[in-house]
């Protein structure tokens, strides 16, 4: 050791850990000194473990299978590549194989199944899956909860429950999760927001005589259970699938029974169709045109869609007695379609049959039947000429 001369400050080695002060000043000696002290290695190891643990909690591990959906709104709402049933089977089989720590991946698969079940019309199953995603896991990520509420909104729309759908959408909006989801929420909100709609055809502007709601003894509608109609851009034609007589009293009774069924059994705000045409060609006013109808399937199919139902069963081969659309009915249908298309700027090429709007899956239909479908196609082809 170098002796300290009088008047000189004693120099202490900076490496207080050092066990061999005389050698401390060479790099090799410093390294030996560190290596010899296990305390530092322990701290380093503990730090690494903490970092690794928190990384596992905060970073999503890559998807087990890239073919599985991720927790992204466009992924969840993507069209089905093959069939919904096949995809649901595949996802149900994949679900138990996803490790527990991949919570986001599991939530994505469950929500995708819910979306597919909604499309198939299995709304109860879809709702059960969504409830599981929303309520079951308090530690779930906000993104998963937000998307679960978004899927719930689609189920409510399919059930024709606009008030509940609005609530679900508000819950979804409370969680911020990416521009794509925010865009989806904004457009869904816009669809639910009341807008000023061009007025429904009136007697003075429509060449077709219309039997107004008051004339057939309509019950009061429930506006809170309906969604305002956006500017209509298509028309869907239906048949009532029931043999019908031309008698006006019987017709009014029948229309009232439709309304009762739609409101009391199905919980809708009013009769589902905007117009009905009886056997004598009278056009009967159904749901007011300022409200979105409930006739074409789910809430999305009903958006901007005017529903016209011709009374009668035009599909042979059913239990119900069959009949052909009367000439007067066809004439009134053509007049009404032309009039609506003039008033609302709907191209005649956008007139569809119910079967064209809803061709597959549960709820798939042959409506408006074999005897009316060719007429609707013919009507439409005039618009494309
Ligand atoms: Zn139909």
mmCIF file of C-alpha atoms and ligand atoms in Angstrom:
data_model
loop_
_atom_site.group_PDB
_atom_site.id
_atom_site.type_symbol
_atom_site.label_atom_id
_atom_site.label_comp_id
_atom_site.label_asym_id
_atom_site.label_seq_id
_atom_site.Cartn_x
_atom_site.Cartn_y
_atom_site.Cartn_z
ATOM 1 C CA UNK A 1 0.000 0.000 0.000
ATOM 2 C CA UNK A 2 1.206 3.471 -0.839
ATOM 3 C CA UNK A 3 1.746 5.351 2.424
ATOM 4 C CA UNK A 4 -0.139 8.611 2.754
ATOM 5 C CA UNK A 5 2.188 11.465 3.036
ATOM 6 C CA UNK A 6 1.380 14.318 5.415
ATOM 7 C CA UNK A 7 -1.012 16.865 3.845
ATOM 8 C CA UNK A 8 -2.257 14.423 1.254
ATOM 9 C CA UNK A 9 -5.847 13.109 1.257
ATOM 10 C CA UNK A 10 -6.094 9.402 1.571
ATOM 11 C CA UNK A 11 -7.307 7.845 -1.691
ATOM 12 C CA UNK A 12 -9.854 5.155 -1.067
ATOM 13 C CA UNK A 13 -10.454 2.673 -3.830
ATOM 14 C CA UNK A 14 -13.831 3.244 -5.492
ATOM 15 C CA UNK A 15 -14.627 -0.486 -5.382
ATOM 16 C CA UNK A 16 -15.649 -0.845 -1.797
ATOM 17 C CA UNK A 17 -16.599 -4.447 -2.416
ATOM 18 C CA UNK A 18 -13.089 -5.213 -3.203
ATOM 19 C CA UNK A 19 -11.572 -7.921 -1.145
ATOM 20 C CA UNK A 20 -8.087 -7.404 -2.435
ATOM 21 C CA UNK A 21 -7.476 -3.662 -2.399
ATOM 22 C CA UNK A 22 -3.925 -3.751 -3.743
ATOM 23 C CA UNK A 23 -5.045 -5.498 -6.932
ATOM 24 C CA UNK A 24 -8.287 -3.606 -7.349
ATOM 25 C CA UNK A 25 -6.906 -1.148 -9.782
ATOM 26 C CA UNK A 26 -6.397 -3.594 -12.624
ATOM 27 C CA UNK A 27 -9.506 -4.548 -14.715
ATOM 28 C CA UNK A 28 -8.889 -8.276 -14.195
ATOM 29 C CA UNK A 29 -8.833 -7.799 -10.480
ATOM 30 C CA UNK A 30 -12.082 -5.833 -10.556
ATOM 31 C CA UNK A 31 -13.779 -8.607 -12.549
ATOM 32 C CA UNK A 32 -12.512 -11.235 -10.125
ATOM 33 C CA UNK A 33 -13.805 -9.151 -7.266
ATOM 34 C CA UNK A 34 -17.302 -8.905 -8.801
ATOM 35 C CA UNK A 35 -17.417 -12.536 -9.749
ATOM 36 C CA UNK A 36 -16.416 -13.481 -6.309
ATOM 37 C CA UNK A 37 -19.388 -11.700 -4.784
ATOM 38 C CA UNK A 38 -22.534 -13.787 -5.402
ATOM 39 C CA UNK A 39 -24.776 -11.010 -4.108
ATOM 40 C CA UNK A 40 -24.623 -9.263 -7.498
ATOM 41 C CA UNK A 41 -25.459 -12.390 -9.479
ATOM 42 C CA UNK A 42 -28.457 -12.995 -7.274
ATOM 43 C CA UNK A 43 -29.797 -9.473 -7.873
ATOM 44 C CA UNK A 44 -29.214 -9.780 -11.588
ATOM 45 C CA UNK A 45 -31.057 -13.120 -11.749
ATOM 46 C CA UNK A 46 -33.982 -11.827 -9.739
ATOM 47 C CA UNK A 47 -34.251 -8.755 -12.022
ATOM 48 C CA UNK A 48 -34.278 -10.923 -15.128
ATOM 49 C CA UNK A 49 -37.009 -13.139 -13.675
ATOM 50 C CA UNK A 50 -39.186 -10.123 -12.830
ATOM 51 C CA UNK A 51 -38.692 -8.702 -16.340
ATOM 52 C CA UNK A 52 -39.584 -12.039 -17.951
ATOM 53 C CA UNK A 53 -42.688 -12.453 -15.806
ATOM 54 C CA UNK A 54 -44.018 -8.987 -16.557
ATOM 55 C CA UNK A 55 -43.282 -9.465 -20.276
ATOM 56 C CA UNK A 56 -45.405 -12.605 -20.272
ATOM 57 C CA UNK A 57 -48.252 -10.659 -18.657
ATOM 58 C CA UNK A 58 -48.128 -7.629 -20.914
ATOM 59 C CA UNK A 59 -47.095 -8.981 -24.286
ATOM 60 C CA UNK A 60 -49.480 -11.239 -26.121
ATOM 61 C CA UNK A 61 -47.853 -14.429 -27.064
ATOM 62 C CA UNK A 62 -48.219 -15.210 -30.747
ATOM 63 C CA UNK A 63 -51.344 -17.029 -31.837
ATOM 64 C CA UNK A 64 -51.107 -20.768 -31.486
ATOM 65 C CA UNK A 65 -52.545 -21.182 -34.932
ATOM 66 C CA UNK A 66 -52.455 -18.330 -37.441
ATOM 67 C CA UNK A 67 -55.707 -19.571 -38.933
ATOM 68 C CA UNK A 68 -57.519 -18.676 -35.692
ATOM 69 C CA UNK A 69 -59.105 -15.217 -35.432
ATOM 70 C CA UNK A 70 -57.364 -12.482 -33.503
ATOM 71 C CA UNK A 71 -59.011 -9.940 -31.245
ATOM 72 C CA UNK A 72 -59.605 -7.493 -34.063
ATOM 73 C CA UNK A 73 -63.031 -6.279 -35.151
ATOM 74 C CA UNK A 74 -62.496 -6.949 -38.865
ATOM 75 C CA UNK A 75 -61.232 -10.439 -38.059
ATOM 76 C CA UNK A 76 -64.315 -11.187 -35.971
ATOM 77 C CA UNK A 77 -66.725 -9.883 -38.604
ATOM 78 C CA UNK A 78 -64.903 -11.380 -41.602
ATOM 79 C CA UNK A 79 -67.064 -13.268 -44.093
ATOM 80 C CA UNK A 80 -67.069 -17.025 -43.749
ATOM 81 C CA UNK A 81 -64.665 -18.763 -46.115
ATOM 82 C CA UNK A 82 -66.593 -22.028 -46.393
ATOM 83 C CA UNK A 83 -69.713 -22.474 -44.280
ATOM 84 C CA UNK A 84 -70.519 -21.064 -40.858
ATOM 85 C CA UNK A 85 -71.249 -24.527 -39.455
ATOM 86 C CA UNK A 86 -67.885 -25.882 -40.566
ATOM 87 C CA UNK A 87 -66.036 -22.883 -39.137
ATOM 88 C CA UNK A 88 -67.873 -23.167 -35.816
ATOM 89 C CA UNK A 89 -66.894 -26.857 -35.601
ATOM 90 C CA UNK A 90 -63.272 -26.034 -36.339
ATOM 91 C CA UNK A 91 -63.155 -23.253 -33.732
ATOM 92 C CA UNK A 92 -64.881 -25.396 -31.105
ATOM 93 C CA UNK A 93 -62.253 -28.067 -31.636
ATOM 94 C CA UNK A 94 -59.407 -25.520 -31.487
ATOM 95 C CA UNK A 95 -60.645 -23.799 -28.313
ATOM 96 C CA UNK A 96 -59.525 -26.416 -25.748
ATOM 97 C CA UNK A 97 -56.055 -26.510 -27.333
ATOM 98 C CA UNK A 98 -55.396 -22.797 -26.761
ATOM 99 C CA UNK A 99 -53.185 -22.380 -23.660
ATOM 100 C CA UNK A 100 -54.866 -20.648 -20.724
ATOM 101 C CA UNK A 101 -52.453 -17.719 -20.702
ATOM 102 C CA UNK A 102 -53.488 -16.790 -24.269
ATOM 103 C CA UNK A 103 -56.602 -15.111 -22.952
ATOM 104 C CA UNK A 104 -56.964 -12.723 -25.889
ATOM 105 C CA UNK A 105 -56.779 -15.590 -28.359
ATOM 106 C CA UNK A 106 -59.432 -17.528 -26.441
ATOM 107 C CA UNK A 107 -61.698 -14.479 -26.236
ATOM 108 C CA UNK A 108 -61.281 -13.908 -29.992
ATOM 109 C CA UNK A 109 -62.301 -17.476 -30.808
ATOM 110 C CA UNK A 110 -65.337 -17.349 -28.479
ATOM 111 C CA UNK A 111 -66.483 -14.027 -29.980
ATOM 112 C CA UNK A 112 -65.982 -15.251 -33.541
ATOM 113 C CA UNK A 113 -68.206 -18.255 -32.756
ATOM 114 C CA UNK A 114 -70.786 -15.814 -31.342
ATOM 115 C CA UNK A 115 -70.698 -13.769 -34.561
ATOM 116 C CA UNK A 116 -71.170 -16.922 -36.667
ATOM 117 C CA UNK A 117 -74.036 -18.117 -34.457
ATOM 118 C CA UNK A 118 -75.682 -14.701 -34.885
ATOM 119 C CA UNK A 119 -75.421 -15.068 -38.663
ATOM 120 C CA UNK A 120 -76.980 -18.525 -38.458
ATOM 121 C CA UNK A 121 -79.821 -17.124 -36.381
ATOM 122 C CA UNK A 122 -78.839 -19.008 -33.183
ATOM 123 C CA UNK A 123 -79.162 -15.860 -31.144
ATOM 124 C CA UNK A 124 -79.526 -17.572 -27.786
ATOM 125 C CA UNK A 125 -76.225 -19.439 -28.210
ATOM 126 C CA UNK A 126 -74.544 -16.286 -29.471
ATOM 127 C CA UNK A 127 -75.766 -14.303 -26.474
ATOM 128 C CA UNK A 128 -74.571 -16.975 -24.036
ATOM 129 C CA UNK A 129 -71.067 -16.847 -25.535
ATOM 130 C CA UNK A 130 -70.948 -13.071 -25.399
ATOM 131 C CA UNK A 131 -72.143 -12.976 -21.789
ATOM 132 C CA UNK A 132 -69.339 -15.378 -20.955
ATOM 133 C CA UNK A 133 -66.822 -13.017 -22.540
ATOM 134 C CA UNK A 134 -68.208 -9.925 -20.842
ATOM 135 C CA UNK A 135 -68.907 -11.089 -17.334
ATOM 136 C CA UNK A 136 -66.892 -14.221 -16.712
ATOM 137 C CA UNK A 137 -63.394 -12.846 -16.453
ATOM 138 C CA UNK A 138 -62.805 -9.709 -14.418
ATOM 139 C CA UNK A 139 -59.197 -9.757 -15.573
ATOM 140 C CA UNK A 140 -60.219 -9.708 -19.233
ATOM 141 C CA UNK A 141 -58.619 -7.072 -21.383
ATOM 142 C CA UNK A 142 -60.684 -3.979 -22.152
ATOM 143 C CA UNK A 143 -60.394 -4.748 -25.860
ATOM 144 C CA UNK A 144 -62.047 -8.137 -25.373
ATOM 145 C CA UNK A 145 -64.856 -6.627 -23.292
ATOM 146 C CA UNK A 146 -65.404 -3.811 -25.792
ATOM 147 C CA UNK A 147 -65.628 -6.237 -28.703
ATOM 148 C CA UNK A 148 -67.952 -8.493 -26.714
ATOM 149 C CA UNK A 149 -70.330 -5.539 -26.261
ATOM 150 C CA UNK A 150 -70.039 -4.788 -29.955
ATOM 151 C CA UNK A 151 -71.053 -8.357 -30.832
ATOM 152 C CA UNK A 152 -73.895 -8.066 -28.292
ATOM 153 C CA UNK A 153 -75.133 -4.998 -30.172
ATOM 154 C CA UNK A 154 -75.324 -7.063 -33.373
ATOM 155 C CA UNK A 155 -77.317 -9.757 -31.572
ATOM 156 C CA UNK A 156 -79.728 -7.115 -30.253
ATOM 157 C CA UNK A 157 -80.101 -5.724 -33.760
ATOM 158 C CA UNK A 158 -80.855 -9.217 -35.068
ATOM 159 C CA UNK A 159 -83.476 -9.552 -32.326
ATOM 160 C CA UNK A 160 -84.914 -6.208 -33.414
ATOM 161 C CA UNK A 161 -84.179 -4.628 -30.015
ATOM 162 C CA UNK A 162 -82.809 -1.215 -30.966
ATOM 163 C CA UNK A 163 -82.892 0.154 -27.432
ATOM 164 C CA UNK A 164 -80.779 -2.691 -26.060
ATOM 165 C CA UNK A 165 -78.513 -2.448 -29.114
ATOM 166 C CA UNK A 166 -77.923 1.226 -28.417
ATOM 167 C CA UNK A 167 -76.995 0.420 -24.802
ATOM 168 C CA UNK A 168 -74.593 -2.317 -25.892
ATOM 169 C CA UNK A 169 -72.989 0.058 -28.349
ATOM 170 C CA UNK A 170 -72.502 2.677 -25.618
ATOM 171 C CA UNK A 171 -70.802 0.049 -23.456
ATOM 172 C CA UNK A 172 -68.582 -0.934 -26.393
ATOM 173 C CA UNK A 173 -67.647 2.691 -26.951
ATOM 174 C CA UNK A 174 -66.445 3.056 -23.344
ATOM 175 C CA UNK A 175 -63.471 0.866 -24.214
ATOM 176 C CA UNK A 176 -61.112 2.376 -26.707
ATOM 177 C CA UNK A 177 -59.622 -0.225 -28.934
ATOM 178 C CA UNK A 178 -58.229 0.719 -32.292
ATOM 179 C CA UNK A 179 -59.372 2.837 -35.212
ATOM 180 C CA UNK A 180 -61.152 -0.011 -37.039
ATOM 181 C CA UNK A 181 -63.397 -0.793 -34.071
ATOM 182 C CA UNK A 182 -64.068 2.909 -33.476
ATOM 183 C CA UNK A 183 -65.080 3.266 -37.127
ATOM 184 C CA UNK A 184 -67.442 0.305 -36.824
ATOM 185 C CA UNK A 185 -68.960 1.735 -33.661
ATOM 186 C CA UNK A 186 -69.416 5.139 -35.285
ATOM 187 C CA UNK A 187 -71.244 3.699 -38.294
ATOM 188 C CA UNK A 188 -73.416 1.462 -36.085
ATOM 189 C CA UNK A 189 -74.263 4.505 -33.970
ATOM 190 C CA UNK A 190 -75.131 6.495 -37.068
ATOM 191 C CA UNK A 191 -77.525 3.726 -38.132
ATOM 192 C CA UNK A 192 -79.261 3.975 -34.750
ATOM 193 C CA UNK A 193 -79.424 7.758 -34.648
ATOM 194 C CA UNK A 194 -82.740 9.291 -35.682
ATOM 195 C CA UNK A 195 -82.559 11.054 -39.005
ATOM 196 C CA UNK A 196 -84.963 13.150 -40.958
ATOM 197 C CA UNK A 197 -86.479 10.859 -43.543
ATOM 198 C CA UNK A 198 -88.270 11.982 -46.637
ATOM 199 C CA UNK A 199 -91.996 11.710 -45.995
ATOM 200 C CA UNK A 200 -93.879 8.532 -46.787
ATOM 201 C CA UNK A 201 -96.013 8.546 -49.910
ATOM 202 C CA UNK A 202 -99.363 10.190 -49.408
ATOM 203 C CA UNK A 203 -102.597 9.928 -51.344
ATOM 204 C CA UNK A 204 -101.860 13.076 -53.285
ATOM 205 C CA UNK A 205 -98.468 11.888 -54.530
ATOM 206 C CA UNK A 206 -99.065 8.148 -54.936
ATOM 207 C CA UNK A 207 -101.207 6.869 -57.799
ATOM 208 C CA UNK A 208 -101.976 3.831 -55.633
ATOM 209 C CA UNK A 209 -104.912 4.037 -53.239
ATOM 210 C CA UNK A 210 -103.646 3.263 -49.753
ATOM 211 C CA UNK A 211 -105.740 1.872 -46.888
ATOM 212 C CA UNK A 212 -104.344 3.848 -43.956
ATOM 213 C CA UNK A 213 -103.572 2.337 -40.574
ATOM 214 C CA UNK A 214 -106.645 3.826 -38.942
ATOM 215 C CA UNK A 215 -108.881 2.140 -41.524
ATOM 216 C CA UNK A 216 -107.888 -1.413 -40.714
ATOM 217 C CA UNK A 217 -107.944 -0.920 -36.934
ATOM 218 C CA UNK A 218 -104.224 -0.832 -36.282
ATOM 219 C CA UNK A 219 -102.966 -0.912 -32.697
ATOM 220 C CA UNK A 220 -100.688 1.916 -31.545
ATOM 221 C CA UNK A 221 -97.062 1.311 -32.468
ATOM 222 C CA UNK A 222 -94.274 1.325 -29.860
ATOM 223 C CA UNK A 223 -91.743 3.845 -31.203
ATOM 224 C CA UNK A 224 -89.216 3.053 -28.462
ATOM 225 C CA UNK A 225 -88.885 -0.472 -29.850
ATOM 226 C CA UNK A 226 -88.167 0.696 -33.400
ATOM 227 C CA UNK A 227 -85.264 2.243 -35.249
ATOM 228 C CA UNK A 228 -85.763 5.282 -37.480
ATOM 229 C CA UNK A 229 -85.510 4.420 -41.145
ATOM 230 C CA UNK A 230 -82.617 5.833 -43.100
ATOM 231 C CA UNK A 231 -83.282 6.998 -46.652
ATOM 232 C CA UNK A 232 -84.513 3.760 -48.280
ATOM 233 C CA UNK A 233 -82.486 2.312 -51.141
ATOM 234 C CA UNK A 234 -84.104 -1.103 -51.770
ATOM 235 C CA UNK A 235 -87.411 -2.912 -51.670
ATOM 236 C CA UNK A 236 -88.059 -6.500 -50.584
ATOM 237 C CA UNK A 237 -91.171 -8.384 -51.697
ATOM 238 C CA UNK A 238 -92.823 -11.073 -49.546
ATOM 239 C CA UNK A 239 -95.920 -13.245 -49.538
ATOM 240 C CA UNK A 240 -97.923 -13.932 -46.383
ATOM 241 C CA UNK A 241 -97.696 -17.723 -47.019
ATOM 242 C CA UNK A 242 -101.378 -18.088 -46.017
ATOM 243 C CA UNK A 243 -104.332 -18.630 -48.275
ATOM 244 C CA UNK A 244 -106.306 -15.375 -48.244
ATOM 245 C CA UNK A 245 -109.786 -14.425 -49.414
ATOM 246 C CA UNK A 246 -110.486 -11.168 -51.268
ATOM 247 C CA UNK A 247 -112.957 -10.013 -48.602
ATOM 248 C CA UNK A 248 -111.877 -6.690 -47.079
ATOM 249 C CA UNK A 249 -113.186 -7.438 -43.583
ATOM 250 C CA UNK A 250 -111.263 -10.725 -43.489
ATOM 251 C CA UNK A 251 -108.190 -8.934 -44.846
ATOM 252 C CA UNK A 252 -108.303 -6.272 -42.109
ATOM 253 C CA UNK A 253 -108.713 -8.981 -39.495
ATOM 254 C CA UNK A 254 -105.725 -10.846 -40.950
ATOM 255 C CA UNK A 255 -103.528 -7.740 -40.957
ATOM 256 C CA UNK A 256 -104.477 -7.041 -37.328
ATOM 257 C CA UNK A 257 -103.526 -10.620 -36.438
ATOM 258 C CA UNK A 258 -100.119 -10.143 -38.128
ATOM 259 C CA UNK A 259 -99.606 -6.991 -36.108
ATOM 260 C CA UNK A 260 -100.595 -8.716 -32.857
ATOM 261 C CA UNK A 261 -98.196 -11.583 -33.589
ATOM 262 C CA UNK A 262 -95.309 -9.272 -34.469
ATOM 263 C CA UNK A 263 -95.834 -7.032 -31.448
ATOM 264 C CA UNK A 264 -96.918 -9.490 -28.759
ATOM 265 C CA UNK A 265 -95.130 -12.701 -29.707
ATOM 266 C CA UNK A 266 -92.010 -11.323 -31.377
ATOM 267 C CA UNK A 267 -91.774 -8.151 -29.267
ATOM 268 C CA UNK A 268 -91.446 -5.804 -32.242
ATOM 269 C CA UNK A 269 -92.575 -2.181 -32.186
ATOM 270 C CA UNK A 270 -95.212 -2.661 -34.892
ATOM 271 C CA UNK A 271 -96.210 -4.910 -37.793
ATOM 272 C CA UNK A 272 -92.998 -5.811 -39.666
ATOM 273 C CA UNK A 273 -94.011 -4.829 -43.250
ATOM 274 C CA UNK A 274 -94.365 -1.303 -44.558
ATOM 275 C CA UNK A 275 -97.074 -2.234 -47.067
ATOM 276 C CA UNK A 276 -99.393 -5.176 -47.658
ATOM 277 C CA UNK A 277 -101.370 -5.798 -50.845
ATOM 278 C CA UNK A 278 -104.644 -7.658 -50.560
ATOM 279 C CA UNK A 279 -106.231 -9.939 -53.161
ATOM 280 C CA UNK A 280 -108.187 -7.068 -54.717
ATOM 281 C CA UNK A 281 -105.035 -5.009 -55.177
ATOM 282 C CA UNK A 282 -105.636 -2.632 -52.260
ATOM 283 C CA UNK A 283 -102.416 -1.353 -50.769
ATOM 284 C CA UNK A 284 -102.579 -1.443 -46.968
ATOM 285 C CA UNK A 285 -100.298 0.759 -44.908
ATOM 286 C CA UNK A 286 -98.292 -1.289 -42.383
ATOM 287 C CA UNK A 287 -95.405 0.099 -40.336
ATOM 288 C CA UNK A 288 -94.932 3.788 -41.017
ATOM 289 C CA UNK A 289 -92.129 4.390 -43.468
ATOM 290 C CA UNK A 290 -90.273 6.607 -41.012
ATOM 291 C CA UNK A 291 -89.421 3.432 -39.047
ATOM 292 C CA UNK A 292 -87.097 0.681 -40.207
ATOM 293 C CA UNK A 293 -89.072 -2.482 -41.021
ATOM 294 C CA UNK A 294 -88.705 -6.007 -39.593
ATOM 295 C CA UNK A 295 -89.198 -8.369 -42.507
ATOM 296 C CA UNK A 296 -85.931 -9.279 -44.243
ATOM 297 C CA UNK A 297 -84.051 -11.131 -41.496
ATOM 298 C CA UNK A 298 -81.646 -9.368 -39.177
ATOM 299 C CA UNK A 299 -81.346 -5.685 -38.381
ATOM 300 C CA UNK A 300 -78.740 -5.174 -41.086
ATOM 301 C CA UNK A 301 -80.893 -6.751 -43.810
ATOM 302 C CA UNK A 302 -83.732 -4.437 -42.769
ATOM 303 C CA UNK A 303 -81.688 -1.247 -42.984
ATOM 304 C CA UNK A 304 -82.971 1.160 -45.668
ATOM 305 C CA UNK A 305 -85.223 -1.665 -46.885
ATOM 306 C CA UNK A 306 -88.943 -1.197 -47.635
ATOM 307 C CA UNK A 307 -90.974 -4.376 -47.051
ATOM 308 C CA UNK A 308 -94.023 -5.160 -49.200
ATOM 309 C CA UNK A 309 -96.091 -8.265 -48.463
ATOM 310 C CA UNK A 310 -98.639 -9.662 -50.905
ATOM 311 C CA UNK A 311 -101.386 -11.542 -49.103
ATOM 312 C CA UNK A 312 -101.678 -15.168 -50.228
ATOM 313 C CA UNK A 313 -99.668 -18.371 -50.389
ATOM 314 C CA UNK A 314 -97.741 -18.479 -53.651
ATOM 315 C CA UNK A 315 -95.509 -21.453 -52.877
ATOM 316 C CA UNK A 316 -96.846 -24.856 -53.911
ATOM 317 C CA UNK A 317 -95.823 -27.932 -51.943
ATOM 318 C CA UNK A 318 -96.520 -26.487 -48.486
ATOM 319 C CA UNK A 319 -99.227 -27.571 -46.043
ATOM 320 C CA UNK A 320 -101.062 -24.349 -46.732
ATOM 321 C CA UNK A 321 -103.545 -24.142 -49.601
ATOM 322 C CA UNK A 322 -101.821 -22.547 -52.578
ATOM 323 C CA UNK A 323 -103.036 -19.730 -54.840
ATOM 324 C CA UNK A 324 -101.568 -17.529 -57.559
ATOM 325 C CA UNK A 325 -101.102 -13.784 -57.142
ATOM 326 C CA UNK A 326 -104.148 -12.025 -58.587
ATOM 327 C CA UNK A 327 -103.727 -9.746 -61.609
ATOM 328 C CA UNK A 328 -104.867 -6.816 -59.475
ATOM 329 C CA UNK A 329 -102.229 -7.620 -56.853
ATOM 330 C CA UNK A 330 -99.491 -7.698 -59.488
ATOM 331 C CA UNK A 331 -100.721 -4.459 -60.994
ATOM 332 C CA UNK A 332 -100.741 -2.747 -57.570
ATOM 333 C CA UNK A 333 -97.305 -4.128 -56.753
ATOM 334 C CA UNK A 334 -95.898 -2.673 -59.948
ATOM 335 C CA UNK A 335 -97.551 0.692 -59.305
ATOM 336 C CA UNK A 336 -96.381 0.795 -55.698
ATOM 337 C CA UNK A 337 -92.799 -0.168 -56.601
ATOM 338 C CA UNK A 338 -92.684 2.431 -59.369
ATOM 339 C CA UNK A 339 -94.139 5.066 -57.069
ATOM 340 C CA UNK A 340 -91.745 4.295 -54.194
ATOM 341 C CA UNK A 341 -88.791 4.173 -56.527
ATOM 342 C CA UNK A 342 -89.734 7.599 -57.951
ATOM 343 C CA UNK A 343 -90.272 9.145 -54.533
ATOM 344 C CA UNK A 344 -87.165 7.813 -52.852
ATOM 345 C CA UNK A 345 -84.839 7.485 -55.824
ATOM 346 C CA UNK A 346 -84.663 3.708 -55.409
ATOM 347 C CA UNK A 347 -83.517 2.043 -58.642
ATOM 348 C CA UNK A 348 -86.019 -0.582 -59.817
ATOM 349 C CA UNK A 349 -82.976 -2.861 -60.088
ATOM 350 C CA UNK A 350 -82.940 -2.817 -56.267
ATOM 351 C CA UNK A 351 -86.210 -4.707 -55.890
ATOM 352 C CA UNK A 352 -85.572 -8.137 -54.387
ATOM 353 C CA UNK A 353 -87.465 -11.176 -53.217
ATOM 354 C CA UNK A 354 -87.138 -12.159 -49.562
ATOM 355 C CA UNK A 355 -85.368 -15.366 -50.697
ATOM 356 C CA UNK A 356 -82.732 -13.307 -52.499
ATOM 357 C CA UNK A 357 -82.079 -11.264 -49.375
ATOM 358 C CA UNK A 358 -81.974 -14.338 -47.105
ATOM 359 C CA UNK A 359 -81.090 -17.384 -49.250
ATOM 360 C CA UNK A 360 -79.059 -19.490 -46.786
ATOM 361 C CA UNK A 361 -78.851 -20.633 -43.183
ATOM 362 C CA UNK A 362 -81.627 -20.918 -40.600
ATOM 363 C CA UNK A 363 -84.537 -18.713 -41.546
ATOM 364 C CA UNK A 364 -83.722 -19.270 -45.232
ATOM 365 C CA UNK A 365 -86.911 -18.923 -47.194
ATOM 366 C CA UNK A 366 -88.590 -19.437 -50.546
ATOM 367 C CA UNK A 367 -90.676 -16.309 -49.931
ATOM 368 C CA UNK A 368 -92.490 -14.890 -51.949
ATOM 369 C CA UNK A 369 -93.007 -18.298 -53.529
ATOM 370 C CA UNK A 370 -92.685 -19.851 -56.940
ATOM 371 C CA UNK A 371 -95.683 -18.014 -58.398
ATOM 372 C CA UNK A 372 -94.554 -14.498 -57.488
ATOM 373 C CA UNK A 373 -90.751 -14.674 -57.736
ATOM 374 C CA UNK A 374 -90.619 -14.557 -61.599
ATOM 375 C CA UNK A 375 -92.754 -11.407 -61.585
ATOM 376 C CA UNK A 376 -90.392 -9.643 -59.152
ATOM 377 C CA UNK A 377 -87.396 -10.636 -61.290
ATOM 378 C CA UNK A 378 -89.143 -9.369 -64.380
ATOM 379 C CA UNK A 379 -89.932 -6.095 -62.604
ATOM 380 C CA UNK A 380 -86.300 -5.724 -61.652
ATOM 381 C CA UNK A 381 -84.970 -6.557 -65.106
ATOM 382 C CA UNK A 382 -86.907 -3.577 -66.451
ATOM 383 C CA UNK A 383 -84.795 -1.392 -64.210
ATOM 384 C CA UNK A 384 -81.560 -2.827 -65.550
ATOM 385 C CA UNK A 385 -82.489 -2.498 -69.218
HETATM 386 ZN ZN1 LIG B 1 -90.854 -13.002 -46.662
#
